[in-house]
Amino acid sequence: PMSAQVNVEALRQDDPPIGYSGTVGGDLTFRTGNVDLVQVGLNARLYRVTESATRLIVGNGGFGLLSGSRFASSGLLHYRQTYQYNDLVSPEWWGQLNYDRPQLLNLRIVTGGGVRISFARGDWGQFGMGAALMLEDERLDLPDTAVHDDHTTMLRGSYFLTLRLVPNERLVITSTTYLQPAVANFDDLRTLANFRVAASVTDELDLTVSFDLRYDSRPPDLISALDTSLRTGLRYSY
């Protein structure tokens, strides 16, 4: 993940089958010459689906080595349970742990609940939104002279729009945009956006291209307010 915030919606599968299913994937980058760089990213998700509920576990991790020394690492563990109330409305709750060294994040704990709404769906894909409240606890690796607090606990809203298009059986295009304002101060706003294209190489193997954008109106000291990332990778489904 490129940021302390995690766009878990981008990791979901809209219609997993009844029973157990999931995916495993990753990407690897090598650079030599003026810079000796190795970057590794791994991700996995596991579904357990029944007639009344969908349980999802997501794990993500990554690290980078510059001239043999670790310069970046991150990790995520996310659990979510979504209930099938009807075809339109699905209540859900979740819990999450993650850290991110480039974002100076030692630990972030999030728990919350809300509702997701499916406006339209069909063979072409799905369009929907979600709204929730979540309790967020963050511990940052900041010097004593930092202006930003190194430990914060607050209640945030989390609102998203998601679009999934399936032009054909070999191509899936997804887009998700989050807004996450602090409940007590709407000037404290975080925004996430993800655009991903997945093209099937075989029935189990996909080639993926993803663009991510993150904006934090009140970032920690020495951290940029805006981050973007463009990634390519492989994903194995089972």
GROMACS .gro file of C-alpha atoms in nm:
model
  238
    1PRO     CA    1   0.000   0.000   0.000
    2MET     CA    2   0.126   0.348  -0.079
    3SER     CA    3  -0.028   0.522   0.221
    4ALA     CA    4  -0.150   0.490   0.576
    5GLN     CA    5  -0.505   0.488   0.441
    6VAL     CA    6  -0.601   0.173   0.255
    7ASN     CA    7  -0.856   0.148  -0.023
    8VAL     CA    8  -0.993  -0.194   0.069
    9GLU     CA    9  -1.290  -0.143  -0.164
   10ALA     CA   10  -1.048  -0.179  -0.456
   11LEU     CA   11  -0.951  -0.525  -0.324
   12ARG     CA   12  -1.306  -0.659  -0.308
   13GLN     CA   13  -1.462  -0.898  -0.557
   14ASP     CA   14  -1.823  -0.803  -0.632
   15ASP     CA   15  -1.977  -1.150  -0.659
   16PRO     CA   16  -1.765  -1.421  -0.495
   17PRO     CA   17  -1.920  -1.770  -0.514
   18ILE     CA   18  -2.081  -1.951  -0.221
   19GLY     CA   19  -1.813  -2.115  -0.007
   20TYR     CA   20  -1.444  -2.031   0.009
   21SER     CA   21  -1.255  -1.839  -0.261
   22GLY     CA   22  -0.976  -1.585  -0.289
   23THR     CA   23  -0.677  -1.444  -0.473
   24VAL     CA   24  -0.301  -1.426  -0.427
   25GLY     CA   25  -0.082  -1.177  -0.616
   26GLY     CA   26   0.226  -0.962  -0.614
   27ASP     CA   27   0.474  -0.754  -0.809
   28LEU     CA   28   0.854  -0.731  -0.826
   29THR     CA   29   1.075  -0.445  -0.944
   30PHE     CA   30   1.452  -0.454  -1.013
   31ARG     CA   31   1.675  -0.159  -1.105
   32THR     CA   32   2.052  -0.163  -1.156
   33GLY     CA   33   2.309   0.089  -1.274
   34ASN     CA   34   2.295   0.431  -1.111
   35VAL     CA   35   2.053   0.289  -0.851
   36ASP     CA   36   2.048  -0.066  -0.707
   37LEU     CA   37   1.681  -0.106  -0.617
   38VAL     CA   38   1.459  -0.404  -0.536
   39GLN     CA   39   1.088  -0.367  -0.453
   40VAL     CA   40   0.852  -0.650  -0.360
   41GLY     CA   41   0.476  -0.633  -0.306
   42LEU     CA   42   0.247  -0.918  -0.197
   43ASN     CA   43  -0.130  -0.932  -0.146
   44ALA     CA   44  -0.391  -1.195  -0.066
   45ARG     CA   45  -0.761  -1.211   0.013
   46LEU     CA   46  -0.988  -1.489   0.137
   47TYR     CA   47  -1.369  -1.501   0.114
   48ARG     CA   48  -1.618  -1.715   0.301
   49VAL     CA   49  -1.964  -1.663   0.154
   50THR     CA   50  -2.298  -1.793   0.284
   51GLU     CA   51  -2.656  -1.710   0.184
   52SER     CA   52  -2.678  -1.438   0.451
   53ALA     CA   53  -2.324  -1.295   0.489
   54THR     CA   54  -1.987  -1.246   0.321
   55ARG     CA   55  -1.668  -1.258   0.529
   56LEU     CA   56  -1.349  -1.112   0.382
   57ILE     CA   57  -0.991  -1.122   0.507
   58VAL     CA   58  -0.732  -0.907   0.324
   59GLY     CA   59  -0.356  -0.917   0.378
   60ASN     CA   60  -0.109  -0.685   0.206
   61GLY     CA   61   0.262  -0.626   0.252
   62GLY     CA   62   0.564  -0.485   0.079
   63PHE     CA   63   0.923  -0.374   0.123
   64GLY     CA   64   1.200  -0.210  -0.077
   65LEU     CA   65   1.579  -0.241  -0.065
   66LEU     CA   66   1.809   0.040  -0.175
   67SER     CA   67   2.173  -0.076  -0.207
   68GLY     CA   68   2.093  -0.370   0.021
   69SER     CA   69   1.933  -0.166   0.302
   70ARG     CA   70   1.559  -0.160   0.381
   71PHE     CA   71   1.416   0.182   0.294
   72ALA     CA   72   1.042   0.120   0.291
   73SER     CA   73   0.797  -0.134   0.426
   74SER     CA   74   0.424  -0.160   0.489
   75GLY     CA   75   0.166  -0.413   0.602
   76LEU     CA   76  -0.212  -0.454   0.632
   77LEU     CA   77  -0.456  -0.698   0.792
   78HIS     CA   78  -0.828  -0.629   0.732
   79TYR     CA   79  -1.141  -0.823   0.832
   80ARG     CA   80  -1.489  -0.731   0.701
   81GLN     CA   81  -1.833  -0.888   0.736
   82THR     CA   82  -2.116  -0.782   0.503
   83TYR     CA   83  -2.478  -0.895   0.546
   84GLN     CA   84  -2.717  -0.953   0.259
   85TYR     CA   85  -3.019  -0.754   0.378
   86ASN     CA   86  -3.168  -0.720   0.028
   87ASP     CA   87  -3.055  -0.660  -0.331
   88LEU     CA   88  -3.011  -0.287  -0.266
   89VAL     CA   89  -2.879  -0.244   0.090
   90SER     CA   90  -2.601  -0.439   0.266
   91PRO     CA   91  -2.500  -0.348   0.626
   92GLU     CA   92  -2.138  -0.424   0.721
   93TRP     CA   93  -1.869  -0.381   0.989
   94TRP     CA   94  -1.491  -0.417   0.986
   95GLY     CA   95  -1.164  -0.402   1.177
   96GLN     CA   96  -0.816  -0.321   1.046
   97LEU     CA   97  -0.450  -0.302   1.149
   98ASN     CA   98  -0.181  -0.148   0.929
   99TYR     CA   99   0.154   0.030   0.932
  100ASP     CA  100   0.351   0.220   0.669
  101ARG     CA  101   0.713   0.324   0.712
  102PRO     CA  102   0.725   0.586   0.429
  103GLN     CA  103   0.422   0.756   0.589
  104LEU     CA  104   0.591   0.748   0.935
  105LEU     CA  105   0.304   0.529   1.058
  106ASN     CA  106   0.396   0.290   1.341
  107LEU     CA  107   0.043   0.154   1.380
  108ARG     CA  108  -0.310   0.239   1.268
  109ILE     CA  109  -0.614   0.068   1.418
  110VAL     CA  110  -0.955   0.122   1.258
  111THR     CA  111  -1.294  -0.024   1.341
  112GLY     CA  112  -1.630   0.083   1.208
  113GLY     CA  113  -1.959  -0.002   1.046
  114GLY     CA  114  -2.201   0.128   0.788
  115VAL     CA  115  -2.404   0.041   0.483
  116ARG     CA  116  -2.333  -0.013   0.114
  117ILE     CA  117  -2.591   0.053  -0.157
  118SER     CA  118  -2.602  -0.097  -0.506
  119PHE     CA  119  -2.773   0.147  -0.744
  120ALA     CA  120  -2.745  -0.068  -1.055
  121ARG     CA  121  -2.592  -0.401  -1.150
  122GLY     CA  122  -2.599  -0.645  -1.438
  123ASP     CA  123  -2.378  -0.835  -1.680
  124TRP     CA  124  -2.209  -0.502  -1.762
  125GLY     CA  125  -2.090  -0.454  -1.400
  126GLN     CA  126  -2.205  -0.258  -1.096
  127PHE     CA  127  -2.241   0.099  -0.967
  128GLY     CA  128  -2.278   0.170  -0.596
  129MET     CA  129  -2.181   0.373  -0.292
  130GLY     CA  130  -2.121   0.333   0.080
  131ALA     CA  131  -2.136   0.538   0.399
  132ALA     CA  132  -1.994   0.455   0.741
  133LEU     CA  133  -1.853   0.582   1.069
  134MET     CA  134  -1.517   0.456   1.193
  135LEU     CA  135  -1.300   0.501   1.501
  136GLU     CA  136  -0.937   0.562   1.405
  137ASP     CA  137  -0.629   0.540   1.629
  138GLU     CA  138  -0.292   0.640   1.476
  139ARG     CA  139   0.060   0.627   1.623
  140LEU     CA  140   0.326   0.810   1.421
  141ASP     CA  141   0.705   0.803   1.428
  142LEU     CA  142   0.766   1.176   1.473
  143PRO     CA  143   1.043   1.375   1.646
  144ASP     CA  144   0.971   1.567   1.967
  145THR     CA  145   0.984   1.894   1.772
  146ALA     CA  146   0.703   1.792   1.533
  147VAL     CA  147   0.390   2.009   1.511
  148HIS     CA  148   0.164   1.713   1.428
  149ASP     CA  149   0.061   1.492   1.725
  150ASP     CA  150   0.234   1.154   1.730
  151HIS     CA  151  -0.080   0.982   1.870
  152THR     CA  152  -0.435   1.071   1.763
  153THR     CA  153  -0.775   0.909   1.816
  154MET     CA  154  -1.080   1.039   1.630
  155LEU     CA  155  -1.410   0.952   1.470
  156ARG     CA  156  -1.421   0.980   1.090
  157GLY     CA  157  -1.688   0.946   0.829
  158SER     CA  158  -1.611   0.727   0.529
  159TYR     CA  159  -1.801   0.772   0.202
  160PHE     CA  160  -1.723   0.610  -0.131
  161LEU     CA  161  -1.845   0.570  -0.489
  162THR     CA  162  -1.750   0.258  -0.682
  163LEU     CA  163  -1.790   0.156  -1.045
  164ARG     CA  164  -1.710  -0.182  -1.198
  165LEU     CA  165  -1.730  -0.235  -1.575
  166VAL     CA  166  -1.700  -0.570  -1.753
  167PRO     CA  167  -1.669  -0.500  -2.129
  168ASN     CA  168  -1.603  -0.871  -2.192
  169GLU     CA  169  -1.512  -1.186  -1.998
  170ARG     CA  170  -1.139  -1.108  -2.026
  171LEU     CA  171  -1.140  -0.745  -1.912
  172VAL     CA  172  -1.254  -0.578  -1.587
  173ILE     CA  173  -1.226  -0.204  -1.514
  174THR     CA  174  -1.284  -0.071  -1.161
  175SER     CA  175  -1.284   0.277  -1.009
  176THR     CA  176  -1.329   0.377  -0.642
  177THR     CA  177  -1.320   0.719  -0.474
  178TYR     CA  178  -1.324   0.776  -0.096
  179LEU     CA  179  -1.389   1.086   0.115
  180GLN     CA  180  -1.299   1.050   0.485
  181PRO     CA  181  -1.355   1.371   0.688
  182ALA     CA  182  -1.310   1.396   1.065
  183VAL     CA  183  -1.654   1.420   1.225
  184ALA     CA  184  -1.550   1.706   1.457
  185ASN     CA  185  -1.367   1.902   1.184
  186PHE     CA  186  -1.454   1.870   0.814
  187ASP     CA  187  -1.137   2.065   0.726
  188ASP     CA  188  -0.945   1.750   0.827
  189LEU     CA  189  -1.015   1.556   0.508
  190ARG     CA  190  -0.859   1.252   0.346
  191THR     CA  191  -0.929   1.147  -0.010
  192LEU     CA  192  -0.845   0.822  -0.185
  193ALA     CA  193  -0.895   0.726  -0.548
  194ASN     CA  194  -0.812   0.407  -0.737
  195PHE     CA  195  -0.844   0.311  -1.103
  196ARG     CA  196  -0.757  -0.045  -1.207
  197VAL     CA  197  -0.766  -0.252  -1.523
  198ALA     CA  198  -0.740  -0.633  -1.502
  199ALA     CA  199  -0.692  -0.840  -1.817
  200SER     CA  200  -0.716  -1.219  -1.802
  201VAL     CA  201  -0.417  -1.414  -1.932
  202THR     CA  202  -0.570  -1.750  -1.832
  203ASP     CA  203  -0.880  -1.846  -1.631
  204GLU     CA  204  -0.675  -1.814  -1.309
  205LEU     CA  205  -0.411  -1.551  -1.396
  206ASP     CA  206  -0.469  -1.175  -1.451
  207LEU     CA  207  -0.241  -0.892  -1.556
  208THR     CA  208  -0.328  -0.575  -1.359
  209VAL     CA  209  -0.252  -0.204  -1.403
  210SER     CA  210  -0.349   0.030  -1.116
  211PHE     CA  211  -0.335   0.405  -1.053
  212ASP     CA  212  -0.373   0.533  -0.696
  213LEU     CA  213  -0.412   0.885  -0.560
  214ARG     CA  214  -0.407   0.993  -0.196
  215TYR     CA  215  -0.462   1.340  -0.046
  216ASP     CA  216  -0.442   1.437   0.322
  217SER     CA  217  -0.535   1.795   0.411
  218ARG     CA  218  -0.335   1.768   0.737
  219PRO     CA  219  -0.039   1.536   0.677
  220PRO     CA  220   0.232   1.471   0.940
  221ASP     CA  221   0.546   1.685   0.937
  222LEU     CA  222   0.770   1.628   0.631
  223ILE     CA  223   0.502   1.417   0.456
  224SER     CA  224   0.357   1.539   0.125
  225ALA     CA  225  -0.017   1.608   0.116
  226LEU     CA  226  -0.053   1.436  -0.225
  227ASP     CA  227   0.072   1.092  -0.332
  228THR     CA  228   0.022   0.911  -0.662
  229SER     CA  229   0.129   0.564  -0.771
  230LEU     CA  230   0.117   0.363  -1.096
  231ARG     CA  231   0.167  -0.014  -1.061
  232THR     CA  232   0.160  -0.327  -1.277
  233GLY     CA  233   0.137  -0.680  -1.144
  234LEU     CA  234  -0.002  -1.034  -1.163
  235ARG     CA  235  -0.294  -1.183  -0.969
  236TYR     CA  236  -0.378  -1.552  -0.923
  237SER     CA  237  -0.740  -1.646  -0.842
  238TYR     CA  238  -0.861  -1.976  -0.696
   0.00000   0.00000   0.00000
